[in-house]
Short mmCIF file of C-alpha atoms in Angstrom, two decimals:
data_model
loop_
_atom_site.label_atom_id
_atom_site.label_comp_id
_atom_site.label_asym_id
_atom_site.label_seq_id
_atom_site.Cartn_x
_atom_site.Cartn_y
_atom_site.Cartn_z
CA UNK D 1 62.83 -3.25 159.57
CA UNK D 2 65.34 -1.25 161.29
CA UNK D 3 65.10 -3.01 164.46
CA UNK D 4 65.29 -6.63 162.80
CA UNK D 5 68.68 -5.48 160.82
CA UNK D 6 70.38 -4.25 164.23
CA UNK D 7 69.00 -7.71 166.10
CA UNK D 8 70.45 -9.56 163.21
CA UNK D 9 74.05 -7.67 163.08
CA UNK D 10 74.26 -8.59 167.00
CA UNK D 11 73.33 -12.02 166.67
CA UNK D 12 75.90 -13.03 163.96
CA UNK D 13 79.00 -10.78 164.56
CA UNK D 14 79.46 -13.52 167.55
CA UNK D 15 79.05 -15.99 165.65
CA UNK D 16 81.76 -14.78 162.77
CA UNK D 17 84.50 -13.56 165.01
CA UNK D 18 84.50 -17.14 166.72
CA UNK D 19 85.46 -19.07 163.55
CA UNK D 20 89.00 -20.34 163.57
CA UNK D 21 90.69 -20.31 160.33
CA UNK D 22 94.19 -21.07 158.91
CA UNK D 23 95.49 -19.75 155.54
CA UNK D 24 98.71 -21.55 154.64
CA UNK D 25 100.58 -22.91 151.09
CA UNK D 26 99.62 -26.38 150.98
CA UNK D 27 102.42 -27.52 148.85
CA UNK D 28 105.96 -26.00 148.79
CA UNK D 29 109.37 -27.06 147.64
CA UNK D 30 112.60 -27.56 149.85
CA UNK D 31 115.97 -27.78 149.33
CA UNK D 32 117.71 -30.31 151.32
CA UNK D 33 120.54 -28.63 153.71
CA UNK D 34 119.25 -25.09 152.59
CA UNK D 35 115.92 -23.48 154.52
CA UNK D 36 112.55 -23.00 154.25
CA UNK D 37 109.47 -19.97 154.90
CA UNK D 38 106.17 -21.71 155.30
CA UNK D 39 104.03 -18.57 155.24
CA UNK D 40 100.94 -19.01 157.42
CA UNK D 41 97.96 -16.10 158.87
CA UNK D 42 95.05 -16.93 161.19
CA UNK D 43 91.82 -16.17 162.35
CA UNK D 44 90.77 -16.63 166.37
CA UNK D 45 87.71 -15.93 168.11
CA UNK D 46 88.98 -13.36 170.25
CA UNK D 47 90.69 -10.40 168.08
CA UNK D 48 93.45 -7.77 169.66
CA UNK D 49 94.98 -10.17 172.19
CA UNK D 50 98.93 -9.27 172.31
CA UNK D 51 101.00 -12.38 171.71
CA UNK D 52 102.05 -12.79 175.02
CA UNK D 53 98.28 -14.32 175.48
CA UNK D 54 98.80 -16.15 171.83
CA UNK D 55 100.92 -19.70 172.06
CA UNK D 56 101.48 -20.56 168.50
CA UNK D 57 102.22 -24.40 168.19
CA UNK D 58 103.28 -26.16 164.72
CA UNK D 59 103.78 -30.24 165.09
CA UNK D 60 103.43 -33.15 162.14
CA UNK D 61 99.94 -34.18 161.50
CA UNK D 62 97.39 -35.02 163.59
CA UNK D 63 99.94 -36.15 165.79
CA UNK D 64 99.62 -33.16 168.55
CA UNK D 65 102.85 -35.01 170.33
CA UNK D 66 105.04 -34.27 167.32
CA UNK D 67 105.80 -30.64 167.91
CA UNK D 68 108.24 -29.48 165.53
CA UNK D 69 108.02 -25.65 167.33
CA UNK D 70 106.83 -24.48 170.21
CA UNK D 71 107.58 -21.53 172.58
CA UNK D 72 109.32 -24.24 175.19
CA UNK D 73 112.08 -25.57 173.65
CA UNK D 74 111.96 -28.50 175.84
CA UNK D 75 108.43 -29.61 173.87
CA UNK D 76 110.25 -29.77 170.24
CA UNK D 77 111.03 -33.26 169.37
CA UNK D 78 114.83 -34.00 168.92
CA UNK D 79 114.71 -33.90 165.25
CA UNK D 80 113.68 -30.43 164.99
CA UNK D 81 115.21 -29.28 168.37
CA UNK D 82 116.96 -25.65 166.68
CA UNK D 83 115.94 -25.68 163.29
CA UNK D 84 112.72 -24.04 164.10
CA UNK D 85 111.39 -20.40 164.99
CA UNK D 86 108.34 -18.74 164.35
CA UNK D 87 109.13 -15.86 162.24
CA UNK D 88 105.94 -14.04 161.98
CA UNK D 89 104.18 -12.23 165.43
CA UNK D 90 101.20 -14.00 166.71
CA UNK D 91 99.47 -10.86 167.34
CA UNK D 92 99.57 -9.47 164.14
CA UNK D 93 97.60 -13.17 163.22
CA UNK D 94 100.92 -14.08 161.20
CA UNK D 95 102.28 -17.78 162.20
CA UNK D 96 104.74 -18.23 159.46
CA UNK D 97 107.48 -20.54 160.33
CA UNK D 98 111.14 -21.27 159.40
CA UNK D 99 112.96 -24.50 158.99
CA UNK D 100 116.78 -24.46 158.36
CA UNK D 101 119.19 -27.11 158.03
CA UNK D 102 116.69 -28.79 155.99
CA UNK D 103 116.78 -32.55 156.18
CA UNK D 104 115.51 -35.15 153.87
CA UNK D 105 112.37 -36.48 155.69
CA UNK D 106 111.40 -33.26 156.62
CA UNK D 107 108.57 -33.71 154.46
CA UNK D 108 105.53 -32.57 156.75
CA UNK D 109 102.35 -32.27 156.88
CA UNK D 110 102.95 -29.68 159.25
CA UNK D 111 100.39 -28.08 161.16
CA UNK D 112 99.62 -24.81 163.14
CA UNK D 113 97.59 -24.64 166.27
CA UNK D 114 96.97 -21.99 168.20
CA UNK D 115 96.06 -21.29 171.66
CA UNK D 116 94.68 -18.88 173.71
CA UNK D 117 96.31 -18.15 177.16
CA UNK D 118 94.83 -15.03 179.11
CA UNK D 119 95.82 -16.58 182.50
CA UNK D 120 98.44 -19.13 183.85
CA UNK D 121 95.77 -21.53 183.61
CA UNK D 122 95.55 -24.24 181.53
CA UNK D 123 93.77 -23.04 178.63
CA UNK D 124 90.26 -25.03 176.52
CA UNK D 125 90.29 -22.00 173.47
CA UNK D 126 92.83 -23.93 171.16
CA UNK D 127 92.63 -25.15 167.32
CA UNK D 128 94.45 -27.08 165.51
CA UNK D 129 94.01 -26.75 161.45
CA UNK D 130 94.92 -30.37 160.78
CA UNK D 131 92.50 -29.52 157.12
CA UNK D 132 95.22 -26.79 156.41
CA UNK D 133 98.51 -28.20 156.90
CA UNK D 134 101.96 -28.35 154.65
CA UNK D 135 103.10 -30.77 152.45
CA UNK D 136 107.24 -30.15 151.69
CA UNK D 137 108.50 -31.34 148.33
CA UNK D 138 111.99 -32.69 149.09
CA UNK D 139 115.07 -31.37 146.57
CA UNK D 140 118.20 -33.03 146.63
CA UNK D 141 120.11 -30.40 144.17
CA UNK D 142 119.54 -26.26 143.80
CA UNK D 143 117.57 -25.26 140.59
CA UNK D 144 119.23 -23.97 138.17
CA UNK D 145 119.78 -20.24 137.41
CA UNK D 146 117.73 -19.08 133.96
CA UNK D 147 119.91 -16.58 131.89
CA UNK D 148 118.39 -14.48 129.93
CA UNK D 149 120.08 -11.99 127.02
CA UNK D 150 120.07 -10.67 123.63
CA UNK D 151 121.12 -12.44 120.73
CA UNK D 152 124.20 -10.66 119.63
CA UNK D 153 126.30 -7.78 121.13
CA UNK D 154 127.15 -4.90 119.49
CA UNK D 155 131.04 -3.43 120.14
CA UNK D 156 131.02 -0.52 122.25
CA UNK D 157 127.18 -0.82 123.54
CA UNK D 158 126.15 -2.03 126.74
CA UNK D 159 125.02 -5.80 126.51
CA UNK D 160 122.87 -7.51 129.28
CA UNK D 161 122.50 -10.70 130.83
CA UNK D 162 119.72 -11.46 133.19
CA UNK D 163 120.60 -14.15 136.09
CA UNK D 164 117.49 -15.32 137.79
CA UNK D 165 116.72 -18.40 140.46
CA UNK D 166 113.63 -19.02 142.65
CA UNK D 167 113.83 -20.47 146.11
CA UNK D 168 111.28 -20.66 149.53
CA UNK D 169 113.65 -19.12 151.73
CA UNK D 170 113.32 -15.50 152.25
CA UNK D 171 115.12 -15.09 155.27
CA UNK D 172 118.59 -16.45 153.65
CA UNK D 173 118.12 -15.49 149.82
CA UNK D 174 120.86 -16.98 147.72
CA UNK D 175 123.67 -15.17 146.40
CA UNK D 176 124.23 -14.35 142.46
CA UNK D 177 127.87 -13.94 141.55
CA UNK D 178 129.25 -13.58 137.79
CA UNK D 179 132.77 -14.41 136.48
CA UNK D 180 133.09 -11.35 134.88
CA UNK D 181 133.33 -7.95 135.72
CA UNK D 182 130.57 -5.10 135.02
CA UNK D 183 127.47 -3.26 136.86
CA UNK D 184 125.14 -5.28 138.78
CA UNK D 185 121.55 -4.78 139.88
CA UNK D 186 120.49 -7.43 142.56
CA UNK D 187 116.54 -7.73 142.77
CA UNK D 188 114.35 -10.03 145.06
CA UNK D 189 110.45 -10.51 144.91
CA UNK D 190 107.94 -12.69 145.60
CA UNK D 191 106.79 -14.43 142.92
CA UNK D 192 103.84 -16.47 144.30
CA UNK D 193 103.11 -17.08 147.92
CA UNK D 194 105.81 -18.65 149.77
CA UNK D 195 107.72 -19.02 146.59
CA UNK D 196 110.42 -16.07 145.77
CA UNK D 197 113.19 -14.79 143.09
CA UNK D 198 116.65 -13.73 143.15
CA UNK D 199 117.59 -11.63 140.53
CA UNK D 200 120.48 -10.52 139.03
CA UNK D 201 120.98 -8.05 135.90
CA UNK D 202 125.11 -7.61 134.83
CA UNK D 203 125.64 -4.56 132.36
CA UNK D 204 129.00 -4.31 130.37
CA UNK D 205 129.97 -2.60 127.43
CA UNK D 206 130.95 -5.51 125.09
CA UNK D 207 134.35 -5.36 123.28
CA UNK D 208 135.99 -7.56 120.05
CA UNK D 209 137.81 -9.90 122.59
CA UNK D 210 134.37 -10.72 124.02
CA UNK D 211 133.37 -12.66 121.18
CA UNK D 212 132.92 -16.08 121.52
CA UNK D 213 133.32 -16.26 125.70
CA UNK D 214 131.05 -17.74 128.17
CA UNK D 215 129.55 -15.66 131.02
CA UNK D 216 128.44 -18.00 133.62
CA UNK D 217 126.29 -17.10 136.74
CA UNK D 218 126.60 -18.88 140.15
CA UNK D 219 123.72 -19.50 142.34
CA UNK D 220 124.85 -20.32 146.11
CA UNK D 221 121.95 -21.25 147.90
CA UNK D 222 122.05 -20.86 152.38
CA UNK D 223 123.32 -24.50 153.09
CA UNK D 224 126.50 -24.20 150.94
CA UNK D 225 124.63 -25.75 148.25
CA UNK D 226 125.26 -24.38 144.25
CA UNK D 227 124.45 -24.33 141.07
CA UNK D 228 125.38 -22.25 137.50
CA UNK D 229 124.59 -21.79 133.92
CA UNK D 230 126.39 -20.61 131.48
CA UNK D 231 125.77 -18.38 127.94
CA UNK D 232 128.18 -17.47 125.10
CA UNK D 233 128.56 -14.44 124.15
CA UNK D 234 128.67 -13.09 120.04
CA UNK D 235 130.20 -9.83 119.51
CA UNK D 236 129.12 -7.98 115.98
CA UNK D 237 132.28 -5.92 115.30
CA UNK D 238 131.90 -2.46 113.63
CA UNK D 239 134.46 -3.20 110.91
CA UNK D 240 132.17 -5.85 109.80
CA UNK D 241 129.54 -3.06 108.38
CA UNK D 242 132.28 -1.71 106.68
CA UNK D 243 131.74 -4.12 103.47
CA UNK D 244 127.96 -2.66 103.36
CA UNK D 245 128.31 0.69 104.45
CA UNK D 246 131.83 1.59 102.05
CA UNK D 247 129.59 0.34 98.80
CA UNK D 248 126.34 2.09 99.90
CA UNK D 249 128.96 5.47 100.52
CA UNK D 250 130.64 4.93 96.97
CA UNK D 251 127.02 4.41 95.07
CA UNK D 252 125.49 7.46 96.52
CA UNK D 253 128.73 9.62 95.89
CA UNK D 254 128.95 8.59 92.20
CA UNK D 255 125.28 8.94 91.80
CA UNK D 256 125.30 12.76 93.05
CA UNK D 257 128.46 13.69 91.36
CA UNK D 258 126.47 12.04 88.24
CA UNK D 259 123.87 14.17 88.54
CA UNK D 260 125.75 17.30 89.03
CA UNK D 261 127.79 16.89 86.02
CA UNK D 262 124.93 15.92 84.01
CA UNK D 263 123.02 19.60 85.31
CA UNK D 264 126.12 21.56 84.08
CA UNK D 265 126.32 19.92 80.92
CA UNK D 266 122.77 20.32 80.01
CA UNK D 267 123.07 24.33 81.04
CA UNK D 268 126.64 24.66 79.17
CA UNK D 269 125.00 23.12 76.34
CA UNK D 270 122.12 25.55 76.69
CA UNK D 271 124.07 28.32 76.83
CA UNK D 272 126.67 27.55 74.14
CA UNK D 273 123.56 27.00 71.63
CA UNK D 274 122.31 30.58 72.76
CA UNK D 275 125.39 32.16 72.06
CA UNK D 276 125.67 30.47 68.52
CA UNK D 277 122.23 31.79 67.61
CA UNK D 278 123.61 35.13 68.64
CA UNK D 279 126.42 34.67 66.68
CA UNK D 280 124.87 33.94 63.75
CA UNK D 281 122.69 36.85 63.93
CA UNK D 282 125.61 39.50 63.89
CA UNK D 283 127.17 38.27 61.28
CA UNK D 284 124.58 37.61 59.05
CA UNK D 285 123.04 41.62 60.42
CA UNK D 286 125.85 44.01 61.97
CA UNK D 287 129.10 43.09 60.28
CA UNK D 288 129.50 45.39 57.61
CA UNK D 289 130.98 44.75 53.90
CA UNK D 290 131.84 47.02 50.83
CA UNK D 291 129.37 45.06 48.99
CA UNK D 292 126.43 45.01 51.37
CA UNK D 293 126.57 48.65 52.49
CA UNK D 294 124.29 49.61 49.69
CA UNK D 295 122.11 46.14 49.95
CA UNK D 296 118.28 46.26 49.97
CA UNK D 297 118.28 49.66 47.94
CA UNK D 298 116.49 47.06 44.94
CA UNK D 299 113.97 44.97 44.54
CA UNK D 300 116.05 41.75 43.38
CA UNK D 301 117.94 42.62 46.99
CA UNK D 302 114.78 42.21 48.63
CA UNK D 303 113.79 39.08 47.19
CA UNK D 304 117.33 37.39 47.99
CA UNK D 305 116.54 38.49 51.56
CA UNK D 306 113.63 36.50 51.75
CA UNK D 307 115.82 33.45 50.19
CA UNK D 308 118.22 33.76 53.04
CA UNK D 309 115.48 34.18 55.56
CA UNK D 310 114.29 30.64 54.91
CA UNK D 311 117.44 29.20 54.01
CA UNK D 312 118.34 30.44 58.28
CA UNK D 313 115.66 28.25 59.33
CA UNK D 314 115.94 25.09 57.72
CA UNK D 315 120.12 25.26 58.51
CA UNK D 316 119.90 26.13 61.95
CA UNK D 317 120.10 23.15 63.28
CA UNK D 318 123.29 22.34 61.21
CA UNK D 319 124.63 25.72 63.11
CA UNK D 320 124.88 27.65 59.86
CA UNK D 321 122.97 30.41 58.48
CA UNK D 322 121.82 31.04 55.54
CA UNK D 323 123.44 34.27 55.28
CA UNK D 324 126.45 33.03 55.60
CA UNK D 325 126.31 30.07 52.95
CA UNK D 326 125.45 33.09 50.77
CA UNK D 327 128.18 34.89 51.73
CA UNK D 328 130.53 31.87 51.12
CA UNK D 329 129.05 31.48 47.85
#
């Protein structure tokens, strides 16, 4: 079983490393006067040759004659005569091409071949992928930047406005500017294969006079070619909260100063009703009189105590004792 597994391996790793195969973004936009990246990666039969054996050759179609780039100038047809260079290295399998100075029929298919050239010798290992070639969507104006920011700014925060603009030119990214001043944080990524992003992020602390003003960004694309979008800009003053916050302020003050005067009441009246008990008390008990220093010798004394005793407790709540009516009387 061994045996057959090794036979097999050495049968069909010739067979795989001779297939020819193209990987390429079948469908791109371009920007008319700006540039292009078609990104493009191969397979060849014979892996680790340098690129001085590699001849990487992109023309239109199946025409082979129509070269659009190729090593010898002299080969590229007079329309693309310039505008073309192979950007990625042939040995690293990478055949991704550039196109500047892009023109309005430049609107493909193109195709890559690739050729193998060990010796000075004409060469039979060559391939074209005319099944994997690029079709070029032609467009006449820049897109438009997308702006992106928060509702409302607050005075004295830092506000933020996001400028962003895709494009299939790498090489030459457009340029963001702002009409205003602030911090800026410039970004670029790749977004999806062969198409890319420019990004950028303005930071500024937003004042009263900002209210109501337009912050535009600028998108100037290689070719000289631009576009811009605007967004207005609302500034929430401070003094605006005033007309909530003052009330809220004056409702909790009253409330606690409310509540403190109704806790000292409710002691003072505590204490002043204590004190009146107490009053009562020592003059009905400890303030001495010519009459009374003999009282409760007798019996009839000792009933009229008991009178008075009773009398105290229905009057009390009137704040006078029973003693003393008696003593009135």
């Amino acid at each position: 079983m061994m045996k057959f597994c090794l036979l097999l391996a050495v049968f069909c790793s010739p067979v795989l490393s001779e297939e020819w195969k193209a990987s390429v973004v079948k469908n791109l936009n371009a920007l008319v006067t700006s540039c292009i990246v078609i990104p493009c990666t191969f397979n060849q039969p014979k892996d680790n040759l340098p690129s001085s054996k590699l001849r990487g050759i992109w023309h239109i179609g199946k025409d082979k004659a129509q070269i659009v780039y190729h090593d010898d100038k002299s080969r590229i047809i007079d329309n693309f005569r310039s505008r073309t260079q192979m950007l990625g290295h042939l040995g690293q399998k990478n055949c991704t091409l550039e196109i500047t100075d892009v023109k309005d029929h430049d609107n493909g298919p193109f195709c890559f071949r690739i050729e193998l050239v060990e010796s000075d010798k004409p060469t039979t290992d060559k391939y074209s992928f005319v099944e994997d070639c690029v079709d070029l969507k032609m467009l006449p104006e820049p897109p438009t930047p997308l702006l992106i920011s928060t509702k409302t700014a607050t005075e004295g925060n830092v506000y933020i406005i996001t400028c962003s603009v895709t494009h299939t030119c790498p090489s030459h990214v457009p340029t963001l500017s702002w009409n205003r001043k602030g911090d800026v944080i410039e970004i670029h990524r790749e977004i999806h294969s062969g198409i890319w992003e420019t990004q950028s992020i303005l930071l500024f602390t937003a004042e009263v006079k900002d209210d109501h003003t337009d912050v535009s960004c600028t998108a100037q694309f290689y070719g000289r070619k631009t576009s811009s979008e605007k967004i207005t800009v609302y500034v929430k003053s401070t003094d605006s909260y005033n007309h909530i916050i003052i009330p809220c302020a004056v409702g909790i003050s009253i409330t606690v100063i409310f509540t403190i005067f109704c806790v000292l009441m409710v002691k003072k009246y505590k204490l002043s009703t204590f004190q009146a008990m107490g009053h009562s008390a020592s003059t009905s008990f400890i303030t001495p009189t010519a009459k009374n220093l003999s009282w409760g010798c007798h019996k009839e004394d000792t009933d009229k105590l008991k009178d008075i005793l009773f009398s105290n407790a229905a009057s009390d709540r009137h704040g006078v004792s029973g003693l003393e009516r008696n003593h009135v009387a």
